[in-house]
Every structure is written in C-alpha cells, then in structure tokens.
C-alpha cells in the first residue's frame, strides 16, 4: 500500500520467452529456476506465472524458498531444492513430495532416515562433482551413494542425476566445461552400471542451452533467459550467430518506475544533497525521486546513473541516498510533481536497460536484478 516505487512484470513477455526456451530445449523438459526471489521478479508472482503457463518443474535454492512457492504449485508441478535444506526441513520436504539435490553421503543418510519417519520416499537428485568444485559427490562417494540407494529403494527414489557447469557463459572456460561434460557422462554410465536409469538427467543452465545443446539431456534448468536476459554478451553473440534469421527474441519482463516527489530550483554554485559530491554549474532545476540504495538503486550510481522523465534521460546528481535520489531536469520544458519516473524500462522513445544500469554500477545482470528489494511491490501486467 502507498508504495513509492513499483515493478511491473509482463505476462506476455514471459510467455514469449518461455516459448523460445521450449523451442531451444526441444524434447527436454524446461525447469524454471526461481532462486533469488525469482531473480528479483517476485517469487510468488513468478511461480503463479510459470504454473499458469504449463511449467511442471520448478527449482529453488533453499527449503525456505520451496516452502514459499508450494502453495501456488498445484499437484502436477514438481519442486526441486538445488542447494540448502537445514536438517530439520528434510522431513518436511519429503512429506511434501519436494525433491532435493544430494551432494554428500550424510545428506543421503539423513534422507533415508527422514523417509522412514515420514513413511514416504525421499526424491533425490544426485549431484555429481564434475569439476566445478563447489558441491557435488566425488567419484568414490558417488559410487557409495549408488550402493546406498540400491539397498534402500523403499525409502529413496533416485529421481535425477545432475551437475552444474562452472561458467558456461564464457568461452575462456570452454576446456573446463568440456571436461565437465565428459565427467558427467562417466557418472551417467556408472549409474547405469549400478542398474539405475534416473528419470531425469540434467546439467544445462541458460548458457549451456545455447552453447552446449548436447547437454540438454532430459531437463534444462533455466533462470536468466526466462526473465529476458542472456547470461553474458558472449552468449547473445553466440545465439545471434546460430539463429541469424531470428536475432534475440527475448524480452525483459520488468519495468521499474516511481514518481517525481518534488521539483526544486537550485542556483549556480550551490551544493546538492549530502556533502559536496555535486555542485550546480548553472541555475538548474532538480527532481527528487523516492528511490535509493535501500530499494536496490546502487549507491555507486551517484553522479553517474540516469532516469527517464517525460521521455528524456536525466542524470542523477549528487549521492544516491537510502530512499531518495536527485536528478537534473533543467533540460525539460515542463516537469511536475507526480510525473512518472522510469528507473528500468522504456518511456516514449527512451530506454534504460538492465545491462546499461548494471555496467555503470559494476554489477552483472543477475546481481542487479536480485538486489531489487523484495519490499517493492511487483505488479503483474499484460
Ligand atoms: C542458477 C542456476 C541455474 C540457472 O542459471 P541461469 O544462468 O540463470 O540459467 C541452473 N542450475 C543451477 C544449479 C543454478 O544454481
């Protein structure tokens, strides 16, 4: 209620992006990744959108995110936790039919015990260590995990076998990714030798979907492209090279706006805002906007960022405050309190892209998006 800033999320852009992702995924299932408050788009809203558009597999990082989305998932939609489950949440996950990745033997034992308590099978996805060296079962432990599952098929359902690539969005990592693909293939044969054919083999994120289509397997885990962005400029180039006839069809879902809160005249020579970070070089007119670093408008955009008002780009002047920023509106003929301000998105012919924003604040798109504060209302629009 009474929010000073809000983020509109476009349903039609989401549908288009999903359509293109499905086309690229071919036969393999699309699992949407909703971690980081759905890359800043709002966890609940994105879950509803995904389910409404027939997505049947969702991935989150943690048990607490799974807990938040479950009420919107319906019966046919599976939820997978890729990362953290506190031990006390394992029984809950199993009782809810939520699957989770297993990257250590203790977790596998915990899953077995919890399954026995709950009286329901634990759905596990074994994560193989293939070279990222973050989480993942090393070869010996992987073999041991297969044996444990083999002896406990009443309590453990081996639903998936997966891995994650260590930077598929950069060509400089090519050798490392290729090695990971080979090691993943080895893990697949090991599990086949142990007599398993898990329902889902999955490895690819957005970058791998474009650059290593051979890693699509049964399912792809797609985050950033759902929201209309490429994981890196390299992957955009790669996409355009491969699909020259349909260059980048992905669309941003979000439009971040606020309103002009006040208009103020400042005489030449006066300092503006806190301290001496900006001195007015001429008689000028400023607008105050109720958005600051508390909302995710990075402080490093002080004297650097820009906003749109009345279809014109205005420079941020002075320091970005916790809840406010000032911009130079001297160039506008008319500007009034209540005018729409665009922080990300289009207004008239002008546009502020996430990339431009991210570049000058030294962030990657992923980071900028997830830093859009969760308290900003997300509003679904067509
Ligand atoms: C975030 C994440 C993805 C999705 O990555 P994108 O680059 O956003 O497509 C896939 N798998 C895992 C394990 C992840 O953590």
Coordinates of C-alpha atoms and ligand atoms in Angstrom, one line a residue:
X1 CA 0.0 0.0 0.0
X2 CA 1.1 3.5 -0.8
X3 CA 4.4 2.3 -2.2
X4 CA 6.8 5.0 -3.5
X5 CA 8.1 2.7 -6.3
X6 CA 6.9 -0.5 -8.0
X7 CA 7.9 -3.0 -10.6
X8 CA 5.6 -4.1 -13.4
X9 CA 6.1 -7.7 -14.6
X10 CA 4.9 -8.5 -18.1
X11 CA 2.9 -11.7 -18.6
X12 CA 3.1 -11.6 -22.4
X13 CA 6.9 -11.1 -22.4
X14 CA 7.2 -14.2 -20.1
X15 CA 5.0 -16.2 -22.4
X16 CA 7.2 -15.3 -25.4
X17 CA 10.4 -16.1 -23.5
X18 CA 9.1 -19.4 -22.4
X19 CA 8.0 -20.3 -25.9
X20 CA 11.5 -19.6 -27.2
X21 CA 13.2 -21.5 -24.4
X22 CA 10.9 -24.5 -25.1
X23 CA 11.8 -24.4 -28.8
X24 CA 15.5 -24.4 -27.8
X25 CA 15.0 -27.2 -25.3
X26 CA 13.5 -29.4 -27.9
X27 CA 12.5 -32.8 -26.3
X28 CA 13.8 -32.0 -22.9
X29 CA 11.7 -30.6 -20.1
X30 CA 12.1 -26.9 -19.0
X31 CA 12.7 -26.5 -15.3
X32 CA 12.4 -22.8 -14.3
X33 CA 14.9 -21.5 -11.8
X34 CA 13.2 -19.2 -9.2
X35 CA 16.1 -18.6 -6.8
X36 CA 16.9 -15.1 -5.6
X37 CA 13.3 -14.0 -5.3
X38 CA 12.9 -15.3 -8.9
X39 CA 15.8 -13.1 -10.0
X40 CA 14.2 -10.2 -8.3
X41 CA 10.9 -10.6 -10.1
X42 CA 8.9 -11.8 -7.1
X43 CA 8.8 -15.4 -6.1
X44 CA 5.1 -15.8 -5.7
X45 CA 4.2 -13.9 -8.8
X46 CA 6.7 -15.9 -11.0
X47 CA 5.5 -19.2 -9.5
X48 CA 1.9 -18.4 -10.5
X49 CA 3.0 -17.3 -14.0
X50 CA 5.0 -20.4 -14.5
X51 CA 2.3 -22.8 -13.3
X52 CA -0.3 -20.9 -15.3
X53 CA 1.8 -21.4 -18.4
X54 CA 2.2 -25.1 -18.0
X55 CA 5.7 -25.3 -16.4
X56 CA 5.8 -28.5 -14.4
X57 CA 9.2 -28.3 -12.8
X58 CA 10.5 -25.5 -10.6
X59 CA 13.9 -25.2 -9.0
X60 CA 14.8 -23.1 -6.0
X61 CA 17.9 -22.8 -4.0
X62 CA 16.6 -23.4 -0.5
X63 CA 14.0 -25.2 1.6
X64 CA 12.6 -21.8 2.7
X65 CA 12.0 -20.8 -1.0
X66 CA 10.3 -24.2 -1.6
X67 CA 8.1 -23.5 1.4
X68 CA 7.1 -20.2 0.0
X69 CA 6.2 -21.4 -3.5
X70 CA 4.5 -24.7 -2.6
X71 CA 1.0 -23.1 -2.0
X72 CA 1.0 -21.9 -5.6
X73 CA 2.3 -25.0 -7.3
X74 CA -0.7 -27.3 -7.6
X75 CA -0.4 -31.0 -7.8
X76 CA 1.3 -31.6 -11.1
X77 CA 4.1 -29.2 -10.6
X78 CA 7.3 -30.6 -9.1
X79 CA 9.6 -28.5 -6.9
X80 CA 13.3 -29.2 -6.5
X81 CA 15.7 -27.8 -4.0
X82 CA 19.1 -27.4 -5.5
X83 CA 21.0 -26.2 -2.5
X84 CA 20.4 -25.7 1.2
X85 CA 18.0 -27.7 3.3
X86 CA 18.6 -27.4 7.1
X87 CA 18.4 -31.0 8.5
X88 CA 15.2 -30.1 10.3
X89 CA 13.5 -29.4 7.0
X90 CA 14.2 -32.7 5.3
X91 CA 11.2 -34.5 6.8
X92 CA 9.0 -31.6 5.7
X93 CA 10.4 -31.7 2.1
X94 CA 9.8 -35.5 1.9
X95 CA 6.3 -35.2 3.3
X96 CA 5.5 -32.5 0.6
X97 CA 7.0 -34.5 -2.2
X98 CA 9.7 -31.8 -2.7
X99 CA 12.8 -33.3 -4.3
X100 CA 16.3 -32.2 -3.4
X101 CA 19.8 -32.5 -4.7
X102 CA 22.2 -34.7 -2.7
X103 CA 25.8 -33.8 -2.7
X104 CA 27.1 -35.6 0.4
X105 CA 26.7 -39.0 1.9
X106 CA 25.5 -37.6 5.3
X107 CA 22.6 -36.0 3.5
X108 CA 21.7 -39.2 1.8
X109 CA 21.6 -41.0 5.2
X110 CA 19.5 -38.2 6.6
X111 CA 17.2 -38.5 3.7
X112 CA 16.8 -42.2 4.3
X113 CA 16.1 -41.8 8.0
X114 CA 13.6 -39.0 7.4
X115 CA 11.8 -41.0 4.7
X116 CA 11.4 -43.9 7.2
X117 CA 10.0 -41.5 9.8
X118 CA 7.6 -39.8 7.3
X119 CA 6.6 -43.1 5.7
X120 CA 7.2 -41.7 2.2
X121 CA 10.1 -42.0 -0.3
X122 CA 12.7 -39.2 -0.5
X123 CA 13.0 -38.0 -4.0
X124 CA 16.7 -37.3 -4.6
X125 CA 18.8 -35.9 -7.4
X126 CA 22.4 -37.0 -7.0
X127 CA 24.7 -34.1 -7.9
X128 CA 27.9 -35.4 -9.4
X129 CA 31.2 -33.5 -8.9
X130 CA 32.4 -32.9 -12.5
X131 CA 34.8 -30.0 -12.0
X132 CA 33.1 -27.0 -10.5
X133 CA 34.3 -28.0 -7.0
X134 CA 31.5 -26.3 -5.2
X135 CA 29.1 -29.0 -4.2
X136 CA 28.8 -32.4 -5.7
X137 CA 29.7 -36.1 -4.9
X138 CA 33.3 -37.0 -5.7
X139 CA 33.7 -40.2 -7.7
X140 CA 34.1 -42.6 -4.7
X141 CA 31.2 -41.0 -2.7
X142 CA 29.1 -41.1 -5.9
X143 CA 29.7 -44.9 -6.2
X144 CA 28.9 -45.3 -2.5
X145 CA 25.7 -43.2 -2.9
X146 CA 24.6 -45.5 -5.7
X147 CA 25.1 -48.5 -3.4
X148 CA 23.2 -46.9 -0.6
X149 CA 20.3 -46.1 -2.9
X150 CA 20.4 -49.7 -4.2
X151 CA 20.0 -51.0 -0.7
X152 CA 17.2 -48.6 0.2
X153 CA 14.9 -48.4 -2.7
X154 CA 11.9 -48.5 -0.4
X155 CA 13.0 -45.2 1.1
X156 CA 14.9 -43.4 -1.6
X157 CA 13.7 -42.7 -5.1
X158 CA 16.6 -41.9 -7.4
X159 CA 14.7 -39.2 -9.4
X160 CA 17.6 -37.3 -11.0
X161 CA 21.3 -37.2 -11.8
X162 CA 22.7 -33.7 -12.3
X163 CA 25.7 -31.4 -12.3
X164 CA 26.3 -27.7 -12.8
X165 CA 28.8 -26.0 -15.1
X166 CA 31.4 -23.7 -13.8
X167 CA 30.9 -20.7 -16.2
X168 CA 29.4 -21.9 -19.5
X169 CA 28.8 -18.3 -20.4
X170 CA 32.4 -17.6 -21.1
X171 CA 34.4 -19.1 -23.9
X172 CA 37.5 -18.9 -21.8
X173 CA 36.1 -21.7 -19.7
X174 CA 35.5 -23.9 -22.7
X175 CA 38.1 -26.6 -21.9
X176 CA 36.8 -26.8 -18.3
X177 CA 33.2 -27.2 -19.4
X178 CA 34.1 -29.9 -22.0
X179 CA 35.9 -31.8 -19.3
X180 CA 32.8 -31.5 -17.0
X181 CA 30.6 -32.9 -19.8
X182 CA 32.9 -35.9 -20.1
X183 CA 32.9 -36.5 -16.3
X184 CA 29.1 -36.2 -16.3
X185 CA 28.9 -38.8 -19.0
X186 CA 31.1 -41.1 -16.8
X187 CA 28.7 -40.5 -13.9
X188 CA 25.8 -41.5 -16.1
X189 CA 27.5 -44.7 -17.1
X190 CA 28.4 -45.5 -13.6
X191 CA 24.8 -45.2 -12.5
X192 CA 23.6 -47.3 -15.5
X193 CA 26.1 -50.0 -14.5
X194 CA 24.6 -49.9 -11.0
X195 CA 21.3 -50.7 -12.6
X196 CA 19.8 -47.2 -12.5
X197 CA 18.0 -45.1 -15.1
X198 CA 17.0 -42.0 -13.2
X199 CA 14.0 -40.2 -14.6
X200 CA 15.9 -37.0 -15.2
X201 CA 19.4 -36.3 -16.3
X202 CA 20.0 -32.5 -16.1
X203 CA 23.0 -30.3 -16.4
X204 CA 22.3 -27.2 -18.6
X205 CA 21.7 -23.7 -17.4
X206 CA 20.8 -20.9 -19.9
X207 CA 24.4 -20.5 -21.2
X208 CA 24.8 -24.3 -21.8
X209 CA 21.4 -24.5 -23.5
X210 CA 22.7 -22.1 -26.2
X211 CA 26.4 -23.1 -26.4
X212 CA 26.3 -26.8 -25.5
X213 CA 23.0 -28.1 -26.8
X214 CA 24.3 -31.6 -26.3
X215 CA 23.9 -31.1 -22.6
X216 CA 20.1 -30.7 -22.7
X217 CA 19.5 -34.4 -21.6
X218 CA 16.1 -34.9 -20.1
X219 CA 15.7 -31.5 -18.5
X220 CA 17.3 -28.0 -18.6
X221 CA 17.4 -25.6 -15.6
X222 CA 16.7 -22.2 -17.0
X223 CA 16.9 -19.0 -15.0
X224 CA 18.1 -15.7 -16.5
X225 CA 16.7 -16.3 -20.0
X226 CA 13.2 -16.7 -18.6
X227 CA 13.5 -13.1 -17.4
X228 CA 14.6 -11.9 -20.9
X229 CA 18.4 -11.7 -20.4
X230 CA 21.3 -13.5 -21.8
X231 CA 23.8 -14.8 -19.3
X232 CA 26.6 -12.8 -20.9
X233 CA 27.2 -10.7 -24.0
X234 CA 29.2 -13.7 -25.5
X235 CA 26.1 -15.9 -25.3
X236 CA 24.0 -13.3 -27.0
X237 CA 26.5 -13.2 -29.9
X238 CA 26.5 -17.0 -30.0
X239 CA 22.7 -17.0 -30.1
X240 CA 22.6 -14.5 -32.9
X241 CA 25.2 -16.5 -34.9
X242 CA 23.2 -19.7 -34.5
X243 CA 19.8 -18.1 -35.1
X244 CA 20.7 -15.3 -37.5
X245 CA 17.2 -15.4 -39.0
X246 CA 15.7 -14.7 -35.6
X247 CA 18.0 -12.4 -33.7
X248 CA 17.4 -12.1 -30.0
X249 CA 13.7 -12.6 -29.4
X250 CA 14.0 -12.5 -25.6
X251 CA 12.2 -9.6 -23.8
X252 CA 12.7 -8.1 -20.5
X253 CA 9.7 -8.7 -18.2
X254 CA 10.2 -5.8 -15.8
X255 CA 9.6 -2.1 -15.8
X256 CA 10.7 -0.3 -12.7
X257 CA 9.0 3.0 -12.0
X258 CA 8.4 5.7 -9.4
X259 CA 7.2 9.3 -9.4
X260 CA 8.6 12.7 -9.1
X261 CA 8.2 13.6 -5.5
X262 CA 9.3 17.2 -5.7
X263 CA 10.7 19.8 -8.1
X264 CA 13.3 22.2 -6.9
X265 CA 15.3 25.1 -8.3
X266 CA 19.0 25.4 -7.4
X267 CA 21.2 28.4 -8.1
X268 CA 24.5 28.1 -9.7
X269 CA 27.3 27.3 -7.3
X270 CA 25.1 25.5 -4.7
X271 CA 25.9 22.1 -3.4
X272 CA 23.3 19.5 -3.9
X273 CA 22.3 16.8 -1.3
X274 CA 24.7 15.4 1.3
X275 CA 28.2 16.9 1.3
X276 CA 30.0 18.3 -1.7
X277 CA 29.6 15.5 -4.2
X278 CA 27.8 17.7 -6.7
X279 CA 27.9 21.5 -7.2
X280 CA 25.4 23.0 -9.6
X281 CA 27.3 24.5 -12.5
X282 CA 24.3 26.7 -13.5
X283 CA 20.9 27.7 -12.3
X284 CA 19.1 24.5 -12.6
X285 CA 16.0 22.5 -11.8
X286 CA 16.1 19.2 -10.0
X287 CA 13.7 16.4 -9.4
X288 CA 13.6 14.4 -6.2
X289 CA 12.7 10.7 -6.7
X290 CA 11.8 8.5 -3.7
X291 CA 14.2 5.7 -4.7
X292 CA 17.5 4.9 -3.2
X293 CA 20.0 2.2 -2.4
X294 CA 17.5 0.7 0.1
X295 CA 15.5 -0.2 -3.0
X296 CA 18.4 -1.6 -5.0
X297 CA 19.4 1.6 -6.8
X298 CA 23.1 1.2 -6.2
X299 CA 25.0 3.9 -4.4
X300 CA 27.7 3.7 -7.0
X301 CA 25.3 5.3 -9.4
X302 CA 25.8 8.6 -7.5
X303 CA 26.5 11.3 -10.1
X304 CA 26.5 8.6 -12.8
X305 CA 23.1 6.9 -13.2
X306 CA 20.2 8.1 -15.2
X307 CA 16.4 8.0 -15.0
X308 CA 13.7 8.8 -17.5
X309 CA 11.1 11.5 -17.1
X310 CA 8.8 12.7 -19.9
X311 CA 10.7 10.5 -22.3
X312 CA 14.0 12.2 -21.6
X313 CA 17.1 10.9 -19.9
X314 CA 18.1 12.8 -16.8
X315 CA 21.4 12.4 -14.9
X316 CA 21.5 11.5 -11.3
X317 CA 23.2 14.3 -9.4
X318 CA 24.8 14.0 -6.0
X319 CA 24.9 11.0 -3.9
X320 CA 22.2 8.3 -4.1
X321 CA 20.6 8.3 -0.6
X322 CA 19.0 5.5 1.2
X323 CA 15.5 6.3 0.0
X324 CA 16.0 9.2 -2.4
X325 CA 17.9 10.4 -5.4
X326 CA 18.1 13.7 -7.2
X327 CA 18.3 14.2 -11.0
X328 CA 18.9 17.2 -13.2
X329 CA 15.7 18.2 -15.0
X330 CA 16.9 21.5 -16.3
X331 CA 16.6 20.3 -19.9
X332 CA 12.9 19.6 -19.6
X333 CA 10.4 22.4 -20.5
X334 CA 7.8 21.1 -18.1
X335 CA 8.2 18.8 -15.2
X336 CA 5.7 18.3 -12.3
X337 CA 5.4 16.5 -9.1
X338 CA 3.7 13.2 -9.8
X339 CA 5.3 12.7 -13.2
X340 CA 6.3 9.1 -13.9
X341 CA 9.9 8.2 -13.4
X342 CA 11.4 5.1 -15.1
X343 CA 14.4 3.5 -13.5
X344 CA 14.5 0.4 -15.7
X345 CA 12.5 0.1 -18.9
X346 CA 11.1 2.2 -21.7
X347 CA 9.4 5.6 -21.7
X348 CA 8.5 7.1 -25.0
X349 CA 11.5 6.5 -27.3
X350 CA 14.0 6.3 -24.5
X351 CA 15.0 3.2 -22.6
X352 CA 17.1 2.3 -19.6
X353 CA 18.2 -1.3 -19.9
X354 CA 19.3 -3.6 -17.1
X355 CA 22.6 -4.0 -18.9
X356 CA 23.4 -0.3 -19.1
X357 CA 22.4 0.1 -15.5
X358 CA 24.5 -2.9 -14.4
X359 CA 27.5 -1.9 -16.4
X360 CA 27.9 1.5 -14.8
X361 CA 27.4 0.1 -11.3
X362 CA 29.8 -2.7 -12.0
X363 CA 27.3 -5.4 -11.4
X364 CA 26.2 -8.3 -13.6
X365 CA 22.5 -8.5 -14.6
X366 CA 22.0 -11.4 -12.1
X367 CA 23.2 -9.3 -9.2
X368 CA 21.3 -6.1 -10.1
X369 CA 18.1 -8.0 -10.5
X370 CA 18.3 -9.9 -7.3
X371 CA 19.1 -6.7 -5.4
X372 CA 15.8 -5.1 -6.3
X373 CA 14.4 -5.0 -2.9
X374 CA 11.7 -7.6 -2.1
X375 CA 9.6 -4.9 -0.4
X376 CA 9.0 -3.2 -3.8
X377 CA 5.6 -4.3 -5.0
X378 CA 5.6 -6.5 -8.1
X379 CA 2.6 -6.0 -10.2
X380 CA 1.6 -8.4 -13.0
X381 CA 0.6 -6.6 -16.2
X382 CA -0.2 -7.8 -19.7
Ligands
LIG1 C1 21.1 -20.5 -11.1 C2 21.2 -21.9 -11.5 C3 20.8 -22.3 -12.8 C4 20.2 -21.3 -13.8 O1 21.2 -20.5 -14.3 P1 20.9 -19.4 -15.4 O2 22.2 -18.9 -15.9 O3 20.2 -18.3 -14.7 O4 20.1 -20.0 -16.5 C5 20.9 -23.6 -13.1 N1 21.4 -24.5 -12.3 C6 21.9 -24.2 -11.0 C7 22.4 -25.2 -10.1 C8 21.8 -22.9 -10.6 O5 22.2 -22.5 -9.4

